[in-house]
Tab-separated table of N, CA, C and O and ligand atoms in Angstrom:
chain	number	residue	atom	x	y	z
D	417	MET	N	-13.245	-13.589	1.025
D	417	MET	CA	-11.918	-13.131	0.635
D	417	MET	C	-11.456	-13.922	-0.588
D	417	MET	O	-11.770	-15.091	-0.722
D	418	ALA	N	-10.735	-13.246	-1.461
D	418	ALA	CA	-10.244	-13.921	-2.670
D	418	ALA	C	-8.916	-13.290	-3.071
D	418	ALA	O	-8.669	-12.108	-2.805
D	419	TRP	N	-8.087	-14.111	-3.724
D	419	TRP	CA	-6.786	-13.636	-4.186
D	419	TRP	C	-6.911	-13.067	-5.593
D	419	TRP	O	-7.591	-13.658	-6.439
D	420	HIS	N	-6.247	-11.937	-5.822
D	420	HIS	CA	-6.294	-11.264	-7.116
D	420	HIS	C	-4.867	-10.928	-7.553
D	420	HIS	O	-4.059	-10.483	-6.725
D	421	LYS	N	-4.607	-11.093	-8.864
D	421	LYS	CA	-3.318	-10.643	-9.385
D	421	LYS	C	-3.293	-9.122	-9.372
D	421	LYS	O	-4.220	-8.471	-9.885
D	422	ALA	N	-2.247	-8.560	-8.774
D	422	ALA	CA	-2.164	-7.108	-8.643
D	422	ALA	C	-1.144	-6.497	-9.599
D	422	ALA	O	-1.363	-5.409	-10.129
D	423	ALA	N	-0.011	-7.184	-9.804
D	423	ALA	CA	1.066	-6.636	-10.638
D	423	ALA	C	2.120	-7.713	-10.804
D	423	ALA	O	2.093	-8.743	-10.120
D	424	SER	N	3.062	-7.458	-11.703
D	424	SER	CA	4.233	-8.325	-11.821
D	424	SER	C	5.266	-7.917	-10.783
D	424	SER	O	5.370	-6.737	-10.428
D	425	THR	N	6.027	-8.893	-10.337
D	425	THR	CA	7.039	-8.589	-9.319
D	425	THR	C	8.062	-7.578	-9.831
D	425	THR	O	8.597	-6.801	-9.042
D	426	ASP	N	8.294	-7.561	-11.161
D	426	ASP	CA	9.301	-6.623	-11.665
D	426	ASP	C	8.753	-5.202	-11.832
D	426	ASP	O	9.462	-4.312	-12.285
D	427	ALA	N	7.496	-4.985	-11.443
D	427	ALA	CA	6.918	-3.630	-11.516
D	427	ALA	C	7.406	-2.756	-10.365
D	427	ALA	O	7.202	-1.536	-10.379
D	428	LEU	N	8.013	-3.386	-9.354
D	428	LEU	CA	8.432	-2.637	-8.155
D	428	LEU	C	9.918	-2.822	-7.883
D	428	LEU	O	10.419	-3.947	-7.863
D	429	GLN	N	10.599	-1.719	-7.656
D	429	GLN	CA	11.969	-1.747	-7.140
D	429	GLN	C	11.893	-1.744	-5.621
D	429	GLN	O	10.904	-1.286	-5.043
D	430	ASP	N	12.934	-2.223	-4.974
D	430	ASP	CA	12.932	-2.196	-3.519
D	430	ASP	C	12.803	-0.746	-3.028
D	430	ASP	O	13.446	0.160	-3.552
D	431	GLY	N	11.914	-0.529	-2.050
D	431	GLY	CA	11.703	0.803	-1.504
D	431	GLY	C	10.758	1.656	-2.326
D	431	GLY	O	10.715	2.876	-2.147
D	432	SER	N	9.974	1.007	-3.217
D	432	SER	CA	9.068	1.795	-4.064
D	432	SER	C	7.620	1.425	-3.797
D	432	SER	O	7.315	0.452	-3.106
D	433	VAL	N	6.721	2.222	-4.361
D	433	VAL	CA	5.272	2.015	-4.225
D	433	VAL	C	4.626	2.286	-5.570
D	433	VAL	O	5.064	3.176	-6.307
D	434	ILE	N	3.594	1.491	-5.902
D	434	ILE	CA	2.764	1.771	-7.069
D	434	ILE	C	1.298	1.643	-6.648
D	434	ILE	O	0.981	0.971	-5.662
D	435	GLY	N	0.428	2.290	-7.395
D	435	GLY	CA	-1.002	2.171	-7.151
D	435	GLY	C	-1.644	1.286	-8.204
D	435	GLY	O	-1.273	1.352	-9.383
D	436	VAL	N	-2.577	0.431	-7.780
D	436	VAL	CA	-3.337	-0.398	-8.716
D	436	VAL	C	-4.798	-0.361	-8.291
D	436	VAL	O	-5.116	-0.064	-7.127
D	437	GLU	N	-5.675	-0.640	-9.247
D	437	GLU	CA	-7.094	-0.745	-8.919
D	437	GLU	C	-7.547	-2.163	-9.199
D	437	GLU	O	-7.296	-2.703	-10.279
D	438	ILE	N	-8.159	-2.782	-8.202
D	438	ILE	CA	-8.641	-4.154	-8.345
D	438	ILE	C	-10.094	-4.182	-7.883
D	438	ILE	O	-10.374	-3.856	-6.717
D	439	ASN	N	-10.988	-4.562	-8.773
D	439	ASN	CA	-12.419	-4.643	-8.429
D	439	ASN	C	-12.925	-3.354	-7.781
D	439	ASN	O	-13.674	-3.391	-6.803
D	440	GLY	N	-12.459	-2.209	-8.270
D	440	GLY	CA	-12.923	-0.933	-7.751
D	440	GLY	C	-12.240	-0.484	-6.478
D	440	GLY	O	-12.553	0.590	-5.959
D	441	LEU	N	-11.305	-1.289	-5.958
D	441	LEU	CA	-10.567	-0.899	-4.748
D	441	LEU	C	-9.215	-0.321	-5.144
D	441	LEU	O	-8.507	-0.906	-5.976
D	442	ASP	N	-8.865	0.822	-4.561
D	442	ASP	CA	-7.550	1.426	-4.793
D	442	ASP	C	-6.560	0.832	-3.805
D	442	ASP	O	-6.712	0.988	-2.586
D	443	ILE	N	-5.543	0.163	-4.344
D	443	ILE	CA	-4.560	-0.555	-3.535
D	443	ILE	C	-3.177	0.020	-3.815
D	443	ILE	O	-2.828	0.294	-4.967
D	444	ALA	N	-2.384	0.186	-2.768
D	444	ALA	CA	-0.976	0.559	-2.915
D	444	ALA	C	-0.137	-0.687	-2.663
D	444	ALA	O	-0.353	-1.405	-1.676
D	445	LEU	N	0.790	-0.956	-3.587
D	445	LEU	CA	1.710	-2.088	-3.455
D	445	LEU	C	3.100	-1.555	-3.183
D	445	LEU	O	3.518	-0.561	-3.803
D	446	TYR	N	3.806	-2.231	-2.301
D	446	TYR	CA	5.146	-1.803	-1.888
D	446	TYR	C	6.101	-2.980	-1.957
D	446	TYR	O	5.691	-4.126	-1.762
D	447	LYS	N	7.377	-2.675	-2.148
D	447	LYS	CA	8.427	-3.679	-1.977
D	447	LYS	C	9.416	-3.145	-0.961
D	447	LYS	O	9.965	-2.042	-1.136
D	448	LEU	N	9.586	-3.906	0.105
D	448	LEU	CA	10.511	-3.525	1.183
D	448	LEU	C	11.411	-4.704	1.494
D	448	LEU	O	10.910	-5.786	1.835
D	449	ASP	N	12.695	-4.524	1.404
D	449	ASP	CA	13.651	-5.584	1.749
D	449	ASP	C	13.291	-6.897	1.057
D	449	ASP	O	13.338	-7.969	1.667
D	450	GLY	N	12.867	-6.804	-0.183
D	450	GLY	CA	12.581	-7.994	-0.985
D	450	GLY	C	11.197	-8.584	-0.789
D	450	GLY	O	10.837	-9.537	-1.471
D	451	ALA	N	10.399	-8.048	0.130
D	451	ALA	CA	9.055	-8.564	0.379
D	451	ALA	C	8.018	-7.563	-0.117
D	451	ALA	O	8.283	-6.353	-0.184
D	452	PHE	N	6.823	-8.092	-0.436
D	452	PHE	CA	5.764	-7.256	-0.988
D	452	PHE	C	4.658	-7.047	0.041
D	452	PHE	O	4.299	-7.961	0.785
D	453	TYR	N	4.099	-5.838	0.055
D	453	TYR	CA	3.044	-5.463	1.001
D	453	TYR	C	1.955	-4.716	0.249
D	453	TYR	O	2.214	-4.109	-0.801
D	454	ALA	N	0.752	-4.733	0.807
D	454	ALA	CA	-0.372	-4.018	0.184
D	454	ALA	C	-1.161	-3.293	1.265
D	454	ALA	O	-1.438	-3.845	2.338
D	455	THR	N	-1.514	-2.045	0.974
D	455	THR	CA	-2.406	-1.269	1.842
D	455	THR	C	-3.459	-0.611	0.962
D	455	THR	O	-3.336	-0.587	-0.267
D	456	GLY	N	-4.464	-0.008	1.598
D	456	GLY	CA	-5.334	0.877	0.860
D	456	GLY	C	-4.510	2.008	0.270
D	456	GLY	O	-3.506	2.421	0.858
D	457	ASN	N	-4.943	2.514	-0.887
D	457	ASN	CA	-4.160	3.569	-1.541
D	457	ASN	C	-4.682	4.963	-1.242
D	457	ASN	O	-4.077	5.941	-1.675
D	458	ILE	N	-5.790	5.064	-0.512
D	458	ILE	CA	-6.349	6.384	-0.197
D	458	ILE	C	-6.035	6.711	1.264
D	458	ILE	O	-6.317	5.919	2.169
D	459	CYS	N	-5.469	7.877	1.489
D	459	CYS	CA	-5.150	8.310	2.850
D	459	CYS	C	-6.414	8.313	3.711
D	459	CYS	O	-7.513	8.624	3.221
D	460	THR	N	-6.263	7.989	4.982
D	460	THR	CA	-7.419	7.984	5.888
D	460	THR	C	-7.720	9.382	6.437
D	460	THR	O	-8.669	9.547	7.200
D	461	HIS	N	-6.933	10.380	6.040
D	461	HIS	CA	-7.182	11.756	6.481
D	461	HIS	C	-8.100	12.459	5.501
D	461	HIS	O	-9.232	12.800	5.842
D	462	GLN	N	-7.606	12.707	4.289
D	462	GLN	CA	-8.420	13.258	3.214
D	462	GLN	C	-8.100	12.466	1.953
D	462	GLN	O	-7.504	11.398	2.044
D	463	HIS	N	-8.488	12.988	0.788
D	463	HIS	CA	-8.315	12.183	-0.428
D	463	HIS	C	-6.961	12.445	-1.071
D	463	HIS	O	-6.786	13.437	-1.790
D	464	ALA	N	-6.025	11.574	-0.792
D	464	ALA	CA	-4.718	11.615	-1.438
D	464	ALA	C	-4.280	10.175	-1.674
D	464	ALA	O	-4.629	9.277	-0.900
D	465	TYR	N	-3.539	9.975	-2.745
D	465	TYR	CA	-3.057	8.633	-3.084
D	465	TYR	C	-1.715	8.377	-2.400
D	465	TYR	O	-0.746	9.117	-2.607
D	466	MET	N	-1.686	7.292	-1.628
D	466	MET	CA	-0.434	6.940	-0.968
D	466	MET	C	0.650	6.615	-2.002
D	466	MET	O	1.838	6.832	-1.751
D	467	SER	N	0.232	6.135	-3.175
D	467	SER	CA	1.218	5.802	-4.212
D	467	SER	C	1.879	7.044	-4.791
D	467	SER	O	2.868	6.936	-5.519
D	468	ASP	N	1.362	8.248	-4.475
D	468	ASP	CA	2.042	9.500	-4.837
D	468	ASP	C	2.969	9.974	-3.712
D	468	ASP	O	3.565	11.048	-3.813
D	469	GLY	N	3.023	9.209	-2.627
D	469	GLY	CA	3.820	9.605	-1.467
D	469	GLY	C	5.237	9.058	-1.524
D	469	GLY	O	5.721	8.629	-2.577
D	470	TYR	N	5.867	9.045	-0.364
D	470	TYR	CA	7.289	8.727	-0.282
D	470	TYR	C	7.502	7.588	0.697
D	470	TYR	O	7.009	7.629	1.822
D	471	VAL	N	8.252	6.587	0.239
D	471	VAL	CA	8.613	5.462	1.105
D	471	VAL	C	9.903	5.816	1.835
D	471	VAL	O	10.892	6.211	1.211
D	472	ASP	N	9.857	5.694	3.164
D	472	ASP	CA	11.039	6.025	3.945
D	472	ASP	C	11.056	5.175	5.207
D	472	ASP	O	10.120	5.230	6.004
D	473	ASN	N	12.096	4.385	5.363
D	473	ASN	CA	12.318	3.634	6.596
D	473	ASN	C	11.106	2.775	6.984
D	473	ASN	O	10.686	2.753	8.138
D	474	GLY	N	10.536	2.069	6.012
D	474	GLY	CA	9.410	1.169	6.288
D	474	GLY	C	8.064	1.860	6.397
D	474	GLY	O	7.068	1.220	6.709
D	475	CYS	N	8.038	3.163	6.135
D	475	CYS	CA	6.786	3.922	6.226
D	475	CYS	C	6.460	4.563	4.882
D	475	CYS	O	7.335	4.774	4.053
D	476	ILE	N	5.162	4.876	4.700
D	476	ILE	CA	4.727	5.665	3.550
D	476	ILE	C	4.249	7.015	4.077
D	476	ILE	O	3.477	7.076	5.034
D	477	GLU	N	4.752	8.086	3.461
D	477	GLU	CA	4.357	9.441	3.855
D	477	GLU	C	3.348	9.973	2.860
D	477	GLU	O	3.605	9.994	1.651
D	478	CYS	N	2.187	10.388	3.360
D	478	CYS	CA	1.157	10.955	2.496
D	478	CYS	C	1.679	12.233	1.833
D	478	CYS	O	2.283	13.074	2.497
D	479	PRO	N	1.416	12.393	0.517
D	479	PRO	CA	1.934	13.572	-0.170
D	479	PRO	C	1.205	14.862	0.189
D	479	PRO	O	1.703	15.937	-0.102
D	480	LEU	N	0.021	14.757	0.838
D	480	LEU	CA	-0.774	15.972	1.046
D	480	LEU	C	-0.468	16.658	2.377
D	480	LEU	O	-0.137	17.845	2.400
D	481	HIS	N	-0.573	15.935	3.480
D	481	HIS	CA	-0.292	16.548	4.794
D	481	HIS	C	0.724	15.745	5.589
D	481	HIS	O	0.788	15.857	6.810
D	482	GLN	N	1.411	14.862	4.934
D	482	GLN	CA	2.567	14.159	5.499
D	482	GLN	C	2.235	13.199	6.635
D	482	GLN	O	3.083	12.923	7.488
D	483	ALA	N	1.013	12.671	6.685
D	483	ALA	CA	0.772	11.571	7.625
D	483	ALA	C	1.734	10.438	7.287
D	483	ALA	O	2.064	10.205	6.120
D	484	LEU	N	2.180	9.732	8.324
D	484	LEU	CA	3.162	8.662	8.157
D	484	LEU	C	2.533	7.362	8.641
D	484	LEU	O	2.059	7.286	9.782
D	485	PHE	N	2.517	6.357	7.768
D	485	PHE	CA	1.924	5.061	8.097
D	485	PHE	C	2.988	3.973	7.977
D	485	PHE	O	3.784	3.981	7.024
D	486	ASP	N	2.947	3.018	8.908
D	486	ASP	CA	3.804	1.837	8.806
D	486	ASP	C	3.275	0.959	7.664
D	486	ASP	O	2.107	0.549	7.689
D	487	ILE	N	4.107	0.675	6.678
D	487	ILE	CA	3.665	-0.081	5.501
D	487	ILE	C	3.262	-1.506	5.882
D	487	ILE	O	2.328	-2.069	5.322
D	488	ARG	N	3.950	-2.108	6.846
D	488	ARG	CA	3.685	-3.513	7.185
D	488	ARG	C	2.385	-3.682	7.964
D	488	ARG	O	1.721	-4.699	7.870
D	489	THR	N	2.014	-2.672	8.768
D	489	THR	CA	0.842	-2.814	9.645
D	489	THR	C	-0.273	-1.828	9.331
D	489	THR	O	-1.391	-2.004	9.818
D	490	GLY	N	0.028	-0.780	8.585
D	490	GLY	CA	-0.944	0.276	8.318
D	490	GLY	C	-1.077	1.277	9.460
D	490	GLY	O	-1.803	2.271	9.336
D	491	ALA	N	-0.394	1.034	10.574
D	491	ALA	CA	-0.532	1.891	11.752
D	491	ALA	C	-0.056	3.312	11.480
D	491	ALA	O	0.904	3.528	10.727
D	492	VAL	N	-0.720	4.270	12.121
D	492	VAL	CA	-0.302	5.666	12.021
D	492	VAL	C	0.939	5.858	12.901
D	492	VAL	O	0.917	5.545	14.093
D	493	VAL	N	1.999	6.369	12.300
D	493	VAL	CA	3.219	6.667	13.044
D	493	VAL	C	3.246	8.135	13.437
D	493	VAL	O	3.719	8.498	14.508
D	494	ASP	N	2.691	8.991	12.557
D	494	ASP	CA	2.694	10.433	12.824
D	494	ASP	C	1.678	11.088	11.886
D	494	ASP	O	1.315	10.513	10.871
D	495	GLY	N	1.234	12.283	12.263
D	495	GLY	CA	0.428	13.066	11.339
D	495	GLY	C	-0.982	13.328	11.813
D	495	GLY	O	-1.346	12.970	12.927
D	496	PRO	N	-1.795	13.933	10.933
D	496	PRO	CA	-3.091	14.481	11.337
D	496	PRO	C	-4.244	13.468	11.356
D	496	PRO	O	-5.392	13.881	11.433
D	497	THR	N	-3.977	12.193	11.242
D	497	THR	CA	-5.047	11.189	11.318
D	497	THR	C	-4.710	10.166	12.386
D	497	THR	O	-3.527	9.946	12.693
D	498	LYS	N	-5.733	9.576	12.966
D	498	LYS	CA	-5.527	8.495	13.930
D	498	LYS	C	-5.993	7.163	13.354
D	498	LYS	O	-5.899	6.133	14.016
D	499	SER	N	-6.512	7.176	12.116
D	499	SER	CA	-7.054	5.959	11.506
D	499	SER	C	-5.993	5.259	10.665
D	499	SER	O	-5.429	5.870	9.752
D	500	PRO	N	-5.734	4.001	10.943
D	500	PRO	CA	-4.731	3.269	10.163
D	500	PRO	C	-5.194	3.004	8.741
D	500	PRO	O	-6.396	3.032	8.450
D	501	LEU	N	-4.246	2.725	7.876
D	501	LEU	CA	-4.575	2.245	6.533
D	501	LEU	C	-4.966	0.774	6.627
D	501	LEU	O	-4.355	0.022	7.406
D	502	PRO	N	-5.945	0.338	5.828
D	502	PRO	CA	-6.186	-1.106	5.762
D	502	PRO	C	-4.982	-1.800	5.126
D	502	PRO	O	-4.331	-1.227	4.244
D	503	VAL	N	-4.680	-2.999	5.599
D	503	VAL	CA	-3.591	-3.786	5.015
D	503	VAL	C	-4.174	-5.100	4.493
D	503	VAL	O	-5.169	-5.600	5.029
D	504	TYR	N	-3.556	-5.639	3.462
D	504	TYR	CA	-4.052	-6.846	2.812
D	504	TYR	C	-2.912	-7.843	2.664
D	504	TYR	O	-1.781	-7.450	2.343
D	505	PRO	N	-3.202	-9.138	2.851
D	505	PRO	CA	-2.169	-10.163	2.662
D	505	PRO	C	-1.693	-10.208	1.218
D	505	PRO	O	-2.477	-9.953	0.287
D	506	THR	N	-0.430	-10.540	1.029
D	506	THR	CA	0.120	-10.717	-0.314
D	506	THR	C	0.811	-12.071	-0.395
D	506	THR	O	1.227	-12.632	0.613
D	507	MET	N	0.920	-12.595	-1.620
D	507	MET	CA	1.778	-13.751	-1.874
D	507	MET	C	2.246	-13.682	-3.309
D	507	MET	O	1.668	-12.955	-4.131
D	508	ILE	N	3.305	-14.416	-3.580
D	508	ILE	CA	3.881	-14.441	-4.926
D	508	ILE	C	3.532	-15.768	-5.580
D	508	ILE	O	3.659	-16.826	-4.965
D	509	GLU	N	3.088	-15.704	-6.829
D	509	GLU	CA	2.809	-16.904	-7.616
D	509	GLU	C	3.485	-16.702	-8.965
D	509	GLU	O	3.035	-15.856	-9.760
D	510	GLY	N	4.551	-17.433	-9.208
D	510	GLY	CA	5.341	-17.189	-10.418
D	510	GLY	C	5.954	-15.805	-10.332
D	510	GLY	O	6.674	-15.509	-9.378
D	511	ASP	N	5.654	-14.966	-11.341
D	511	ASP	CA	6.167	-13.594	-11.291
D	511	ASP	C	5.056	-12.593	-10.968
D	511	ASP	O	5.194	-11.399	-11.231
D	512	ALA	N	3.966	-13.103	-10.382
D	512	ALA	CA	2.825	-12.226	-10.067
D	512	ALA	C	2.720	-11.967	-8.556
D	512	ALA	O	2.947	-12.864	-7.747
D	513	ILE	N	2.364	-10.730	-8.225
D	513	ILE	CA	2.019	-10.380	-6.848
D	513	ILE	C	0.516	-10.544	-6.718
D	513	ILE	O	-0.249	-9.920	-7.465
D	514	LEU	N	0.103	-11.389	-5.779
D	514	LEU	CA	-1.323	-11.578	-5.515
D	514	LEU	C	-1.687	-10.881	-4.210
D	514	LEU	O	-0.894	-10.866	-3.256
D	515	VAL	N	-2.875	-10.310	-4.175
D	515	VAL	CA	-3.377	-9.626	-2.968
D	515	VAL	C	-4.719	-10.244	-2.611
D	515	VAL	O	-5.566	-10.463	-3.489
D	516	GLU	N	-4.897	-10.526	-1.317
D	516	GLU	CA	-6.175	-11.085	-0.855
D	516	GLU	C	-7.093	-9.942	-0.416
D	516	GLU	O	-6.743	-9.157	0.480
D	517	LEU	N	-8.248	-9.871	-1.085
D	517	LEU	CA	-9.185	-8.767	-0.848
D	517	LEU	C	-10.554	-9.313	-0.446
D	517	LEU	O	-10.907	-10.439	-0.819
D	518	PRO	N	-11.333	-8.505	0.263
D	518	PRO	CA	-12.691	-8.921	0.591
D	518	PRO	C	-13.509	-9.138	-0.689
D	518	PRO	O	-13.278	-8.453	-1.690
D	519	ASP	N	-14.482	-10.041	-0.624
D	519	ASP	CA	-15.358	-10.294	-1.785
D	519	ASP	C	-16.287	-9.108	-2.016
D	519	ASP	O	-16.648	-8.390	-1.127
S	1393	FES	S1	-4.620	13.631	3.086
S	1393	FES	FE1	-3.057	12.367	3.881
S	1393	FES	S2	-2.381	13.426	5.632
S	1393	FES	FE2	-3.992	14.686	4.853
C-alpha cells in the first residue's frame, strides 16, 4: 500500500464528487461534512462512472441504473448490485488529498 496525491482540497465542494485516475485506477473522491472519502469510480453493476452520479445524504447514486452506495463504507444501500464499492483511506497533507492504494 502507498499514499498518492489525488487532488487539491479546493477541487471539491462539500457534497460533491470528482473522478481521478491514479496509477491506472479510477478513483472517485468525495467531500462530505468537511471530510474527504475515496471509493472506486466504476460501478460494481456495469460500466458507469460514480463521479457522473449524484451525491445525496451520504450516498452516491450511479447515473446508469441508480444503484446507491454508502460513500463512507462502499456498502450497497439499494439497487441492482450486491457488490460494494472498494473504499480507500484518505488523509490531508497541506492542501493535498492523499489516497492510500494497493501497490
Ligand atoms: S451501472 Fe451502476 S447501477 Fe447499473
